[in-house]
């Protein structure tokens, strides 16, 4: 019986690892990968990047950019959809910028200079101890 329990624990760990579900240490997500936070080099560049990531509470987003070339702003969904840059929730004009994902739910980030070129991401932050 103890062996069965141990196997169950092992299987659970493997399943969690496979699903990339982090229940322990928060991760850093380098937005856009090696290219950094830039005007997208191809259509759907950031959509594709987001699809490859899993965001959990207390993870952090790292936006690598040159000050003056880009910005990082969190905005409402409405502002995100229309690239309205007039009244962001939060803006950082100094690169690189780091954002801690403290609040579970959907968040919208844009570059106020190149949003219309597609430099924007939607991040769905999940609770850290996720059940599935
Ligand atoms: Cu930009």
Short mmCIF file of C-alpha atoms and ligand atoms in Angstrom, two decimals:
data_model
loop_
_atom_site.label_atom_id
_atom_site.label_comp_id
_atom_site.label_asym_id
_atom_site.label_seq_id
_atom_site.Cartn_x
_atom_site.Cartn_y
_atom_site.Cartn_z
CA UNK A 1 0.00 0.00 0.00
CA UNK A 2 2.77 2.56 0.75
CA UNK A 3 4.25 1.75 -2.68
CA UNK A 4 0.94 2.55 -4.36
CA UNK A 5 0.84 5.89 -2.57
CA UNK A 6 4.40 6.62 -3.64
CA UNK A 7 3.54 5.78 -7.25
CA UNK A 8 0.57 8.11 -7.11
CA UNK A 9 2.81 10.92 -5.90
CA UNK A 10 5.32 10.19 -8.67
CA UNK A 11 2.63 10.17 -11.34
CA UNK A 12 1.16 13.42 -10.02
CA UNK A 13 4.58 15.09 -10.14
CA UNK A 14 5.14 13.89 -13.69
CA UNK A 15 1.71 15.10 -14.81
CA UNK A 16 2.27 18.52 -13.22
CA UNK A 17 5.71 18.79 -14.83
CA UNK A 18 4.30 17.78 -18.20
CA UNK A 19 1.55 20.38 -18.03
CA UNK A 20 4.09 23.05 -17.09
CA UNK A 21 2.00 23.82 -14.05
CA UNK A 22 4.10 25.61 -11.52
CA UNK A 23 2.98 25.14 -7.96
CA UNK A 24 6.20 26.18 -6.30
CA UNK A 25 8.64 28.76 -7.60
CA UNK A 26 7.41 31.81 -9.55
CA UNK A 27 8.81 32.17 -13.08
CA UNK A 28 10.14 35.07 -15.10
CA UNK A 29 8.64 35.44 -18.57
CA UNK A 30 10.85 37.32 -21.01
CA UNK A 31 8.20 38.85 -23.23
CA UNK A 32 8.83 38.14 -26.91
CA UNK A 33 11.65 35.73 -26.09
CA UNK A 34 15.15 36.50 -27.31
CA UNK A 35 13.99 39.42 -29.43
CA UNK A 36 12.65 41.31 -26.42
CA UNK A 37 9.81 43.82 -26.36
CA UNK A 38 9.94 45.13 -29.93
CA UNK A 39 7.61 45.93 -32.79
CA UNK A 40 6.53 42.44 -33.95
CA UNK A 41 8.81 41.10 -36.70
CA UNK A 42 5.92 39.04 -38.10
CA UNK A 43 2.11 39.06 -37.76
CA UNK A 44 0.79 37.26 -34.66
CA UNK A 45 4.30 37.27 -33.16
CA UNK A 46 3.05 38.07 -29.65
CA UNK A 47 -0.05 35.86 -29.92
CA UNK A 48 2.26 32.95 -30.69
CA UNK A 49 4.58 33.85 -27.83
CA UNK A 50 1.71 34.04 -25.32
CA UNK A 51 0.40 30.63 -26.46
CA UNK A 52 3.68 29.03 -25.46
CA UNK A 53 3.55 30.39 -21.92
CA UNK A 54 1.61 29.64 -18.75
CA UNK A 55 1.19 32.57 -16.39
CA UNK A 56 0.68 32.03 -12.68
CA UNK A 57 0.18 34.44 -9.84
CA UNK A 58 3.49 35.91 -8.56
CA UNK A 59 5.26 35.20 -11.86
CA UNK A 60 6.85 38.24 -13.44
CA UNK A 61 6.90 39.64 -16.97
CA UNK A 62 10.20 41.10 -18.11
CA UNK A 63 10.01 43.56 -21.00
CA UNK A 64 13.46 44.15 -22.49
CA UNK A 65 13.53 47.41 -24.48
CA UNK A 66 15.61 50.54 -24.97
CA UNK A 67 14.32 53.58 -23.11
CA UNK A 68 12.83 55.97 -25.64
CA UNK A 69 12.24 53.30 -28.28
CA UNK A 70 9.27 51.59 -26.60
CA UNK A 71 7.11 51.78 -23.51
CA UNK A 72 5.20 49.33 -21.40
CA UNK A 73 1.64 50.14 -20.33
CA UNK A 74 -1.11 48.14 -18.72
CA UNK A 75 -4.46 49.20 -20.12
CA UNK A 76 -8.14 48.22 -20.10
CA UNK A 77 -9.49 45.77 -22.66
CA UNK A 78 -11.17 48.66 -24.50
CA UNK A 79 -7.90 50.60 -24.69
CA UNK A 80 -6.09 47.42 -25.74
CA UNK A 81 -8.50 46.71 -28.60
CA UNK A 82 -8.34 50.26 -29.97
CA UNK A 83 -4.74 51.05 -28.93
CA UNK A 84 -5.97 54.01 -26.90
CA UNK A 85 -2.89 55.26 -25.05
CA UNK A 86 -4.37 58.31 -23.31
CA UNK A 87 -5.17 56.92 -19.87
CA UNK A 88 -3.22 53.75 -19.06
CA UNK A 89 -3.67 51.94 -15.75
CA UNK A 90 0.11 51.91 -15.44
CA UNK A 91 3.00 53.00 -17.65
CA UNK A 92 6.74 52.46 -17.51
CA UNK A 93 8.82 54.42 -20.01
CA UNK A 94 12.16 53.13 -18.77
CA UNK A 95 13.49 49.88 -20.13
CA UNK A 96 13.79 47.17 -19.18
CA UNK A 97 10.54 46.97 -17.23
CA UNK A 98 9.36 44.23 -14.91
CA UNK A 99 5.77 43.57 -13.93
CA UNK A 100 4.83 41.27 -11.08
CA UNK A 101 1.62 39.34 -11.77
CA UNK A 102 0.03 39.76 -8.36
CA UNK A 103 -3.58 39.73 -9.53
CA UNK A 104 -5.29 36.67 -10.99
CA UNK A 105 -7.26 37.34 -14.19
CA UNK A 106 -6.76 38.79 -17.65
CA UNK A 107 -4.37 41.72 -18.08
CA UNK A 108 -3.63 43.80 -21.16
CA UNK A 109 -0.21 45.23 -21.95
CA UNK A 110 0.76 47.46 -24.85
CA UNK A 111 3.63 49.53 -26.15
CA UNK A 112 2.11 53.01 -26.41
CA UNK A 113 4.34 53.75 -29.42
CA UNK A 114 3.82 50.59 -31.52
CA UNK A 115 0.55 49.13 -30.26
CA UNK A 116 -1.01 49.59 -33.69
CA UNK A 117 1.80 47.51 -35.19
CA UNK A 118 0.76 44.68 -32.89
CA UNK A 119 3.12 45.25 -29.98
CA UNK A 120 0.65 44.13 -27.31
CA UNK A 121 -0.11 41.05 -25.26
CA UNK A 122 -3.04 39.59 -23.36
CA UNK A 123 -1.96 37.72 -20.23
CA UNK A 124 -4.30 35.38 -18.38
CA UNK A 125 -2.93 34.98 -14.87
CA UNK A 126 -4.00 31.78 -13.16
CA UNK A 127 -3.97 31.00 -9.44
CA UNK A 128 -0.73 29.41 -8.31
CA UNK A 129 -2.26 26.27 -6.83
CA UNK A 130 -4.28 25.35 -9.83
CA UNK A 131 -6.73 22.45 -9.90
CA UNK A 132 -7.43 20.66 -13.16
CU1 LIG B 1 7.17 49.62 -28.95
#
